[in-house]
Tab-separated table of C-alpha atoms and ligand atoms in Angstrom:
chain	number	residue	atom	x	y	z
A	127	MET	CA	51.665	25.287	-67.395
A	128	SER	CA	48.640	27.102	-66.044
A	129	GLU	CA	48.370	27.229	-62.296
A	130	THR	CA	45.834	25.285	-62.345
A	131	MET	CA	47.609	22.414	-63.817
A	132	GLN	CA	50.232	22.356	-61.802
A	133	PRO	CA	50.831	18.937	-59.595
A	134	LYS	CA	50.200	19.854	-56.421
A	135	ILE	CA	52.670	19.031	-53.893
A	136	LEU	CA	51.940	18.648	-50.034
A	137	VAL	CA	55.138	20.363	-47.951
A	138	THR	CA	54.509	19.331	-43.888
A	139	GLY	CA	56.801	21.997	-42.042
A	140	GLY	CA	56.994	24.132	-45.291
A	141	ALA	CA	57.234	27.125	-43.083
A	142	GLY	CA	60.325	25.821	-41.833
A	143	PHE	CA	63.905	26.588	-42.649
A	144	ILE	CA	64.221	23.571	-45.321
A	145	GLY	CA	60.668	23.458	-46.104
A	146	SER	CA	60.390	27.041	-47.440
A	147	HIS	CA	63.766	27.018	-49.533
A	148	THR	CA	62.374	23.882	-50.740
A	149	VAL	CA	58.872	25.304	-51.572
A	150	VAL	CA	60.505	27.917	-54.118
A	151	ASP	CA	62.512	24.885	-55.781
A	152	LEU	CA	59.076	23.437	-56.370
A	153	VAL	CA	57.565	27.085	-57.559
A	154	GLU	CA	60.381	27.175	-59.991
A	155	ASN	CA	60.114	23.886	-61.541
A	156	GLY	CA	56.523	23.870	-62.383
A	157	TYR	CA	54.845	22.622	-59.001
A	158	GLU	CA	51.891	23.803	-57.035
A	159	PRO	CA	53.207	23.388	-53.358
A	160	ILE	CA	50.702	23.420	-50.368
A	161	LEU	CA	51.958	24.706	-47.525
A	162	VAL	CA	51.317	22.617	-44.037
A	163	ASP	CA	53.052	23.764	-40.631
A	164	ASP	CA	51.402	24.205	-37.152
A	165	PHE	CA	54.290	27.284	-36.846
A	166	SER	CA	55.474	25.452	-33.556
A	167	ASN	CA	59.188	26.235	-34.736
A	168	SER	CA	58.443	28.970	-37.371
A	169	GLU	CA	56.699	32.071	-38.005
A	170	HIS	CA	53.414	33.333	-40.251
A	171	SER	CA	55.939	36.384	-41.398
A	172	VAL	CA	57.763	33.245	-43.649
A	173	LEU	CA	54.874	33.181	-46.042
A	174	ALA	CA	55.644	37.263	-46.948
A	175	GLY	CA	59.254	36.282	-47.902
A	176	LEU	CA	58.201	33.369	-49.643
A	177	GLU	CA	55.530	35.242	-51.889
A	178	ALA	CA	57.752	37.363	-52.893
A	179	ILE	CA	60.765	35.417	-54.054
A	180	CYS	CA	58.165	33.119	-55.812
A	181	GLY	CA	56.138	36.000	-57.050
A	182	ARG	CA	52.561	34.445	-56.358
A	183	ARG	CA	50.380	33.655	-53.668
A	184	LEU	CA	51.056	30.401	-51.640
A	185	HIS	CA	48.197	27.882	-50.378
A	186	CYS	CA	49.336	27.807	-46.391
A	187	HIS	CA	47.399	25.883	-43.535
A	188	LYS	CA	47.854	26.140	-39.934
A	189	VAL	CA	47.332	22.149	-39.485
A	190	ASP	CA	49.222	20.162	-37.095
A	191	CYS	CA	49.775	16.710	-38.673
A	192	ARG	CA	48.784	14.699	-35.701
A	193	ASP	CA	45.233	16.586	-36.800
A	194	ARG	CA	43.694	13.470	-38.638
A	195	ALA	CA	40.386	15.567	-38.951
A	196	GLY	CA	42.812	18.611	-40.504
A	197	LEU	CA	44.302	16.861	-42.556
A	198	THR	CA	42.072	14.946	-44.077
A	199	ASN	CA	40.142	18.104	-44.453
A	200	LEU	CA	43.206	19.696	-45.920
A	201	PHE	CA	43.527	16.308	-48.783
A	202	GLU	CA	39.877	17.040	-49.617
A	203	SER	CA	39.985	20.798	-50.133
A	204	GLU	CA	43.311	20.880	-51.519
A	205	GLY	CA	43.198	17.915	-53.700
A	206	PRO	CA	44.128	15.974	-56.101
A	207	ILE	CA	47.391	15.718	-54.131
A	208	THR	CA	50.190	14.404	-56.701
A	209	GLY	CA	53.176	14.225	-53.678
A	210	VAL	CA	54.030	14.753	-50.326
A	211	ILE	CA	57.225	16.451	-48.851
A	212	HIS	CA	57.324	15.718	-45.155
A	213	PHE	CA	59.706	17.712	-43.224
A	214	ALA	CA	57.109	18.675	-40.354
A	215	ALA	CA	59.085	17.507	-36.948
A	216	SER	CA	61.030	18.456	-33.891
A	217	LYS	CA	64.589	18.620	-34.854
A	218	ALA	CA	66.570	20.128	-31.816
A	219	VAL	CA	68.626	16.760	-30.169
A	220	SER	CA	69.189	18.186	-26.470
A	221	GLU	CA	65.850	19.183	-26.406
A	222	SER	CA	64.846	15.689	-27.555
A	223	GLN	CA	66.299	14.265	-24.300
A	224	ASP	CA	64.473	16.342	-21.882
A	225	LYS	CA	61.232	15.915	-23.671
A	226	PRO	CA	61.147	12.451	-25.068
A	227	LEU	CA	57.238	11.991	-25.099
A	228	MET	CA	57.031	15.146	-27.088
A	229	TYR	CA	59.352	13.676	-29.694
A	230	TYR	CA	58.049	10.456	-30.012
A	231	GLY	CA	55.025	12.035	-30.285
A	232	ASN	CA	55.125	14.365	-32.726
A	233	ASN	CA	57.449	13.017	-35.229
A	234	LEU	CA	55.886	9.766	-35.332
A	235	GLY	CA	52.433	10.958	-34.593
A	236	SER	CA	52.899	13.230	-37.220
A	237	LEU	CA	54.142	10.412	-40.119
A	238	ILE	CA	51.860	8.046	-39.032
A	239	THR	CA	48.561	10.373	-39.744
A	240	LEU	CA	49.940	11.351	-42.797
A	241	LEU	CA	50.361	7.825	-43.977
A	242	GLU	CA	46.612	6.911	-43.089
A	243	VAL	CA	45.332	10.209	-44.787
A	244	MET	CA	47.448	9.717	-47.875
A	245	GLY	CA	46.327	6.196	-48.049
A	246	GLU	CA	42.631	7.104	-47.777
A	247	PHE	CA	43.278	9.401	-50.982
A	248	GLY	CA	45.295	7.166	-52.437
A	249	VAL	CA	48.381	9.194	-52.454
A	250	ARG	CA	51.417	7.139	-52.972
A	251	ASP	CA	54.346	9.258	-52.989
A	252	LEU	CA	56.257	10.440	-50.080
A	253	VAL	CA	59.757	12.450	-49.820
A	254	PHE	CA	60.818	11.717	-46.061
A	255	SER	CA	63.288	13.667	-44.291
A	256	SER	CA	65.731	11.961	-42.497
A	257	SER	CA	69.299	12.876	-41.234
A	258	CYS	CA	72.819	11.488	-40.959
A	259	THR	CA	72.374	10.939	-37.381
A	260	VAL	CA	70.819	7.536	-38.237
A	261	TYR	CA	74.632	6.500	-38.747
A	262	GLY	CA	75.988	7.600	-35.547
A	263	GLN	CA	79.904	7.836	-35.755
A	264	PRO	CA	80.577	5.387	-38.790
A	265	LYS	CA	83.483	3.166	-38.937
A	266	LYS	CA	84.151	4.010	-42.503
A	267	LEU	CA	84.253	7.046	-44.250
A	268	PRO	CA	82.773	8.709	-46.628
A	269	VAL	CA	79.165	7.030	-45.603
A	270	THR	CA	77.291	5.216	-48.040
A	271	GLU	CA	73.704	4.436	-47.465
A	272	GLU	CA	74.960	0.534	-46.865
A	273	THR	CA	76.896	1.758	-43.897
A	274	PRO	CA	74.602	0.022	-41.021
A	275	VAL	CA	72.715	2.411	-39.006
A	276	ALA	CA	73.842	2.889	-35.515
A	277	GLU	CA	72.404	2.361	-32.212
A	278	ALA	CA	70.308	6.121	-31.917
A	279	ALA	CA	72.393	8.785	-29.804
A	280	SER	CA	69.719	10.701	-29.002
A	281	VAL	CA	65.389	10.707	-28.897
A	282	TYR	CA	65.491	12.595	-32.072
A	283	GLY	CA	67.889	10.588	-33.473
A	284	ALA	CA	65.642	7.608	-32.608
A	285	THR	CA	62.348	9.203	-33.937
A	286	LYS	CA	64.308	9.577	-37.643
A	287	GLN	CA	65.747	5.817	-37.213
A	288	ILE	CA	62.136	4.663	-36.213
A	289	GLY	CA	60.226	6.603	-38.968
A	290	GLU	CA	62.607	4.876	-41.492
A	291	ASN	CA	61.599	1.800	-40.096
A	292	ILE	CA	57.820	2.653	-40.328
A	293	LEU	CA	58.501	3.388	-43.837
A	294	ARG	CA	60.171	0.267	-44.795
A	295	ASP	CA	57.641	-1.894	-42.903
A	296	LEU	CA	54.774	0.167	-44.920
A	297	ILE	CA	56.443	-0.794	-48.123
A	298	ALA	CA	56.573	-4.575	-47.004
A	299	SER	CA	53.294	-4.748	-46.112
A	300	ALA	CA	52.888	-4.170	-50.109
A	301	ALA	CA	51.237	-0.891	-49.411
A	302	PRO	CA	51.375	1.044	-52.902
A	303	HIS	CA	53.450	3.757	-51.813
A	304	ARG	CA	56.741	5.201	-53.673
A	305	ILE	CA	58.808	6.507	-50.847
A	306	MET	CA	62.156	8.568	-51.076
A	307	LEU	CA	64.322	8.687	-47.168
A	308	LEU	CA	66.563	11.463	-47.560
A	309	ARG	CA	69.284	11.683	-45.386
A	310	TYR	CA	70.408	15.160	-44.729
A	311	PHE	CA	73.898	16.267	-43.323
A	312	ASN	CA	74.441	19.373	-42.245
A	313	PRO	CA	72.462	22.109	-43.920
A	314	ILE	CA	73.337	25.607	-43.820
A	315	GLY	CA	72.696	29.083	-45.659
A	316	ALA	CA	70.083	30.995	-46.863
A	317	HIS	CA	68.040	31.937	-49.858
A	318	PRO	CA	70.303	34.564	-51.647
A	319	SER	CA	67.373	37.541	-51.597
A	320	ALA	CA	68.007	37.087	-47.727
A	321	LEU	CA	63.965	36.992	-47.701
A	322	ILE	CA	64.142	33.877	-45.755
A	323	GLY	CA	66.302	31.580	-43.936
A	324	GLU	CA	67.133	30.077	-40.733
A	325	LEU	CA	64.651	31.319	-38.627
A	326	PRO	CA	66.332	31.679	-35.009
A	327	LEU	CA	64.069	30.836	-32.777
A	328	GLY	CA	65.100	30.330	-29.652
A	329	ALA	CA	68.584	29.552	-28.310
A	330	PRO	CA	70.558	28.014	-31.209
A	331	GLN	CA	71.939	25.027	-30.731
A	332	ASN	CA	73.482	24.373	-34.470
A	333	LEU	CA	77.114	25.789	-35.338
A	334	ALA	CA	75.715	28.017	-38.478
A	335	PRO	CA	73.404	30.244	-36.927
A	336	LEU	CA	75.777	30.940	-33.625
A	337	ILE	CA	78.298	32.043	-35.970
A	338	LEU	CA	75.679	34.461	-36.822
A	339	GLN	CA	74.869	35.713	-33.918
A	340	SER	CA	78.350	35.803	-32.909
A	341	ALA	CA	79.458	37.534	-35.737
A	342	ALA	CA	76.551	40.162	-35.120
A	343	GLY	CA	77.614	41.036	-31.691
A	344	MET	CA	74.527	39.300	-30.030
A	345	ARG	CA	76.902	36.655	-28.466
A	346	GLY	CA	80.116	36.309	-27.163
A	347	PRO	CA	83.126	33.889	-29.190
A	348	ILE	CA	82.504	31.166	-30.359
A	349	GLN	CA	83.249	27.840	-27.960
A	350	ILE	CA	84.885	25.239	-30.100
A	351	PHE	CA	83.791	21.979	-28.566
A	352	GLY	CA	86.864	20.384	-28.503
A	353	ASP	CA	89.970	20.376	-29.870
A	354	ASP	CA	91.736	17.056	-29.592
A	355	TRP	CA	89.787	15.252	-31.879
A	356	ASP	CA	91.683	12.596	-34.556
A	357	THR	CA	91.251	14.830	-37.091
A	358	PRO	CA	93.977	17.337	-38.961
A	359	ASP	CA	93.270	20.611	-37.005
A	360	GLY	CA	91.627	18.744	-34.021
A	361	THR	CA	88.268	19.794	-34.569
A	362	CYS	CA	84.855	17.607	-35.235
A	363	ILE	CA	84.299	17.343	-39.308
A	364	ARG	CA	80.595	17.533	-40.494
A	365	ASP	CA	79.555	17.750	-44.259
A	366	TYR	CA	77.847	21.145	-44.585
A	367	ILE	CA	75.178	21.612	-47.476
A	368	HIS	CA	73.242	24.707	-48.688
A	369	VAL	CA	69.894	24.454	-48.070
A	370	LEU	CA	69.268	25.511	-51.470
A	371	ASP	CA	71.531	22.276	-52.838
A	372	LEU	CA	69.620	20.253	-50.482
A	373	ALA	CA	65.725	21.827	-51.462
A	374	ALA	CA	66.608	20.888	-54.887
A	375	ALA	CA	67.569	17.136	-53.746
A	376	HIS	CA	64.175	16.963	-53.060
A	377	VAL	CA	62.401	18.043	-56.416
A	378	LYS	CA	64.737	16.095	-58.074
A	379	GLY	CA	63.597	13.123	-55.743
A	380	LEU	CA	59.889	13.622	-56.657
A	381	ALA	CA	60.201	14.260	-60.160
A	382	TRP	CA	62.615	10.714	-60.244
A	383	MET	CA	59.772	8.931	-58.480
A	384	ALA	CA	57.009	10.040	-60.762
A	385	GLY	CA	59.376	8.768	-63.681
A	386	GLN	CA	59.415	4.775	-62.412
A	387	SER	CA	57.050	2.223	-62.852
A	388	GLU	CA	53.468	2.002	-60.550
A	389	ALA	CA	55.261	-0.641	-58.616
A	390	PRO	CA	55.674	0.372	-54.774
A	391	LEU	CA	59.038	1.790	-54.123
A	392	LEU	CA	61.801	2.763	-51.817
A	393	GLU	CA	64.922	4.777	-51.904
A	394	VAL	CA	67.112	5.608	-49.618
A	395	LEU	CA	70.016	8.698	-50.420
A	396	ASN	CA	72.743	10.166	-48.567
A	397	VAL	CA	72.431	14.332	-49.100
A	398	GLY	CA	75.746	16.003	-48.619
A	399	THR	CA	78.375	17.686	-50.590
A	400	GLY	CA	80.985	14.393	-49.934
A	401	ARG	CA	83.153	17.205	-48.553
A	402	GLY	CA	84.363	16.736	-44.749
A	403	THR	CA	84.749	20.112	-43.217
A	404	SER	CA	85.889	21.048	-39.761
A	405	VAL	CA	84.747	23.595	-37.144
A	406	LYS	CA	87.796	25.502	-37.823
A	407	GLU	CA	87.307	25.650	-41.421
A	408	ALA	CA	84.104	26.637	-41.031
A	409	LEU	CA	84.720	29.500	-39.275
A	410	GLU	CA	87.401	30.540	-41.463
A	411	ALA	CA	84.869	29.733	-44.507
A	412	PHE	CA	82.833	32.555	-42.802
A	413	GLU	CA	85.545	35.124	-42.449
A	414	ARG	CA	86.601	34.363	-45.941
A	415	ALA	CA	83.259	34.756	-47.545
A	416	THR	CA	82.003	37.954	-45.414
A	417	GLY	CA	85.356	39.976	-44.517
A	418	ARG	CA	84.363	39.638	-40.619
A	419	PRO	CA	86.230	38.140	-37.958
A	420	ILE	CA	84.861	35.341	-35.798
A	421	GLU	CA	86.116	34.878	-32.247
A	422	TYR	CA	86.486	31.526	-30.670
A	423	GLU	CA	87.620	29.872	-27.923
A	424	VAL	CA	88.287	25.864	-27.455
A	425	GLY	CA	85.761	24.412	-24.675
A	426	PRO	CA	85.311	20.898	-23.806
A	427	ARG	CA	83.392	18.577	-26.341
A	428	ARG	CA	79.841	18.399	-26.292
A	429	PRO	CA	78.488	14.958	-25.031
A	430	GLY	CA	77.061	13.106	-28.121
A	431	ASP	CA	78.996	14.439	-30.601
A	432	ILE	CA	80.445	12.229	-33.257
A	433	GLU	CA	84.162	13.035	-34.267
A	434	LYS	CA	83.603	13.052	-38.320
A	435	ILE	CA	81.201	12.585	-40.650
A	436	TYR	CA	80.745	13.349	-44.403
A	437	ALA	CA	78.706	11.994	-47.183
A	438	ASP	CA	79.418	9.511	-50.373
A	439	CYS	CA	76.980	11.030	-52.818
A	440	GLU	CA	77.675	8.701	-55.114
A	441	ARG	CA	74.127	7.145	-55.070
A	442	VAL	CA	72.186	10.597	-55.222
A	443	GLU	CA	74.426	11.616	-58.157
A	444	ARG	CA	73.448	8.219	-60.418
A	445	VAL	CA	69.937	8.249	-59.216
A	446	LEU	CA	68.882	11.468	-59.231
A	447	GLY	CA	71.317	13.482	-61.559
A	448	TRP	CA	72.098	15.515	-58.335
A	449	SER	CA	74.958	17.031	-56.756
A	450	ALA	CA	75.712	20.198	-54.615
A	451	THR	CA	76.504	23.023	-56.566
A	452	ARG	CA	77.444	25.443	-53.959
A	453	SER	CA	80.479	25.558	-51.435
A	454	ILE	CA	80.329	26.657	-47.949
A	455	GLU	CA	81.603	29.943	-48.725
A	456	ASP	CA	78.230	30.664	-50.598
A	457	ALA	CA	76.498	28.805	-47.980
A	458	MET	CA	78.330	31.367	-45.460
A	459	ARG	CA	77.853	34.614	-47.533
A	460	ASP	CA	74.225	33.803	-48.094
A	461	ALA	CA	73.565	32.790	-44.039
A	462	TRP	CA	75.412	36.377	-43.355
A	463	ALA	CA	72.967	38.624	-45.730
A	464	TRP	CA	69.895	36.638	-44.009
A	465	GLN	CA	71.281	37.708	-40.655
A	466	GLU	CA	71.800	41.388	-41.295
A	467	ALA	CA	68.793	41.572	-42.455
A	468	LEU	CA	67.129	39.988	-39.569
A	469	GLY	CA	69.096	42.934	-37.849
A	470	GLY	CA	69.535	42.106	-33.950
A	471	ARG	CA	66.695	39.138	-34.011
B	1355	LIG	P1	62.128	23.586	-38.639
B	1355	LIG	O1	62.081	23.571	-37.575
B	1355	LIG	O2	62.957	24.648	-39.332
B	1355	LIG	O3	61.012	23.135	-40.146
B	1355	LIG	C1	60.272	22.451	-39.448
B	1355	LIG	C2	58.815	22.657	-39.320
B	1355	LIG	O4	57.853	21.968	-39.029
B	1355	LIG	C3	58.623	23.634	-38.889
B	1355	LIG	O5	58.097	25.233	-39.429
B	1355	LIG	C4	57.649	23.526	-37.635
B	1355	LIG	O6	56.617	24.392	-37.129
B	1355	LIG	C5	56.916	21.934	-38.529
B	1355	LIG	N1	56.151	21.464	-37.794
B	1355	LIG	C6	57.053	20.783	-36.705
B	1355	LIG	N2	56.086	19.750	-36.174
B	1355	LIG	C7	54.771	20.186	-36.908
B	1355	LIG	C8	53.453	19.213	-36.614
B	1355	LIG	N3	53.252	18.354	-35.685
B	1355	LIG	N4	53.021	19.562	-37.884
B	1355	LIG	C9	52.987	20.344	-38.564
B	1355	LIG	N5	54.090	21.423	-38.648
B	1355	LIG	C10	55.219	20.813	-37.525
B	1355	LIG	O7	63.629	22.332	-39.388
B	1355	LIG	P2	63.792	21.920	-40.243
B	1355	LIG	O8	65.404	22.496	-40.409
B	1355	LIG	O9	63.744	22.768	-41.916
B	1355	LIG	O10	64.228	20.721	-40.688
B	1355	LIG	C11	62.827	19.797	-41.473
B	1355	LIG	C12	63.477	18.537	-41.717
B	1355	LIG	O11	64.597	18.409	-41.821
B	1355	LIG	C13	63.159	18.165	-39.833
B	1355	LIG	O12	62.281	16.385	-40.300
B	1355	LIG	C14	64.112	17.497	-39.656
B	1355	LIG	O13	64.553	16.701	-38.884
B	1355	LIG	C15	64.974	17.311	-40.823
B	1355	LIG	N6	66.813	17.609	-40.542
B	1355	LIG	C16	66.945	19.005	-40.296
B	1355	LIG	C17	68.615	18.613	-40.301
B	1355	LIG	C18	69.209	20.299	-39.819
B	1355	LIG	O14	69.930	20.379	-39.584
B	1355	LIG	N7	68.317	21.589	-39.632
B	1355	LIG	C19	69.200	17.686	-40.525
B	1355	LIG	C20	68.567	16.559	-40.652
B	1355	LIG	C21	67.505	16.412	-41.118
B	1356	LIG	C1	78.351	21.146	-36.099
B	1356	LIG	C2	79.601	20.805	-35.425
B	1356	LIG	C3	80.044	20.735	-33.054
B	1356	LIG	C4	78.314	24.670	-32.006
B	1356	LIG	C5	73.105	18.396	-35.604
B	1356	LIG	C6	71.991	17.280	-35.156
B	1356	LIG	C7	71.868	16.501	-36.517
B	1356	LIG	C8	71.050	17.365	-37.376
B	1356	LIG	C9	71.997	18.833	-37.902
B	1356	LIG	C10	68.604	17.234	-37.600
B	1356	LIG	C11	79.869	19.742	-34.565
B	1356	LIG	C12	80.565	22.084	-33.426
B	1356	LIG	C13	78.441	23.486	-32.637
B	1356	LIG	C14	79.103	25.148	-30.955
B	1356	LIG	C15	81.001	23.395	-31.821
B	1356	LIG	N1	70.050	17.779	-37.133
B	1356	LIG	N2	80.032	22.999	-32.667
B	1356	LIG	N3	80.392	24.807	-31.114
B	1356	LIG	O1	75.951	17.958	-34.266
B	1356	LIG	O2	76.644	17.997	-36.445
B	1356	LIG	O3	73.909	17.976	-36.150
B	1356	LIG	O4	72.136	19.339	-36.605
B	1356	LIG	O5	68.584	16.454	-38.184
B	1356	LIG	O6	70.557	15.585	-36.047
B	1356	LIG	O7	72.552	16.326	-34.412
B	1356	LIG	O8	75.633	19.682	-35.900
B	1356	LIG	O9	75.670	22.326	-36.115
B	1356	LIG	O10	75.255	21.236	-33.970
B	1356	LIG	O11	77.499	21.232	-35.093
B	1356	LIG	O12	82.196	23.180	-32.137
B	1356	LIG	O13	78.949	26.106	-30.391
B	1356	LIG	O14	80.279	22.252	-34.626
B	1356	LIG	O15	80.895	20.123	-32.047
B	1356	LIG	O16	81.258	19.224	-34.540
B	1356	LIG	P1	75.772	18.538	-35.662
B	1356	LIG	P2	75.707	21.165	-35.047
């Protein structure tokens, strides 16, 4: 299909960790991604890596998704837009507790402005970045889409729950949208080219970037937040999914929506591997994948941490015909190659 014919997909937050890897999958599947990012948590340098991987120039617009005029101009200049994947948000749980207004303003303001502009231009298909954080600590595992949403444990988690409610209410108002809520678990890894990955802007909060920086000698031993949890080795369990597998789920989601009837729809899908991995097992996976030892110490629990969560992937496999294909070792290997490419950054 010539580039002029390719369906245009708006990727908000397209310069970010998951967005950039999804841009690659979109190009590989014959779409034309249009990137929108305010670069509040990413760098322009991502584009060089992206264009090298994609083998083509990419349209990227520095726009804050809360800027209605900016988004309107974008829809006018880049239209017609076939669908939108909305990654743009602030995502640091601890920061959200210190800056609630920033988080509510950004994560909800961006979503509402985007939806208003989509409505003006008759753009109906939206994939929304949600999170397993909406479940809190599930009573039953693996967690399914029917698992009750828990009371938000953070402002960040509340923005995801409210975002989902906004979209449900939009569909209930008979707006003609087709919406997919993807609840991600713990994305890790990087593109095997080591040209894009998770940028360590500021002090990392998440385990994977901390492992990389510890292995690179940029910080001391990993602090394991408690080994007295009710798990086989006493450390918390999560569902770590390779970012490339997660990216592929978005593109499959767009294709699935395009194949549905014109009727409004809202589909909620857990996107994980279905495998629970403890913190210690994650460290061991890194060592197996890279041959590099990881030093760790056991410290106190981190406030707000849940004990264990991992996905039941039956629905996403049935609806999208998608499942994760990469292991945690694959993710750790790819992440380490990215860290080495970053050097001491
Ligand atoms: P990221 O910070 O790497 O990417 C988000 C991108 O959005 C950044 O490039 C940032 O500059 C941009 N952005 C933020 N606010 C914006 C705005 N108002 N207008 C335009 N651009 C804006 O984060 P990520 O890890 O790629 O996460 C992407 C999405 O997935 C987020 O919605 C996040 O909440 C969600 N999510 C992430 C994880 C995770 O562990 N990484 C897990 C579950 C859900
Ligand atoms: C993973 C495990 C920690 C660091 C968060 C957000 C969630 C989503 C994904 C956005 C936990 C342990 C970590 C360390 C440790 N983000 N850990 N020592 O907390 O599962 O989820 O990121 O949607 O909303 O809450 O990810 O990577 O911070 O922690 O022992 O130095 O590693 O206790 O069990 P988490 P994480």
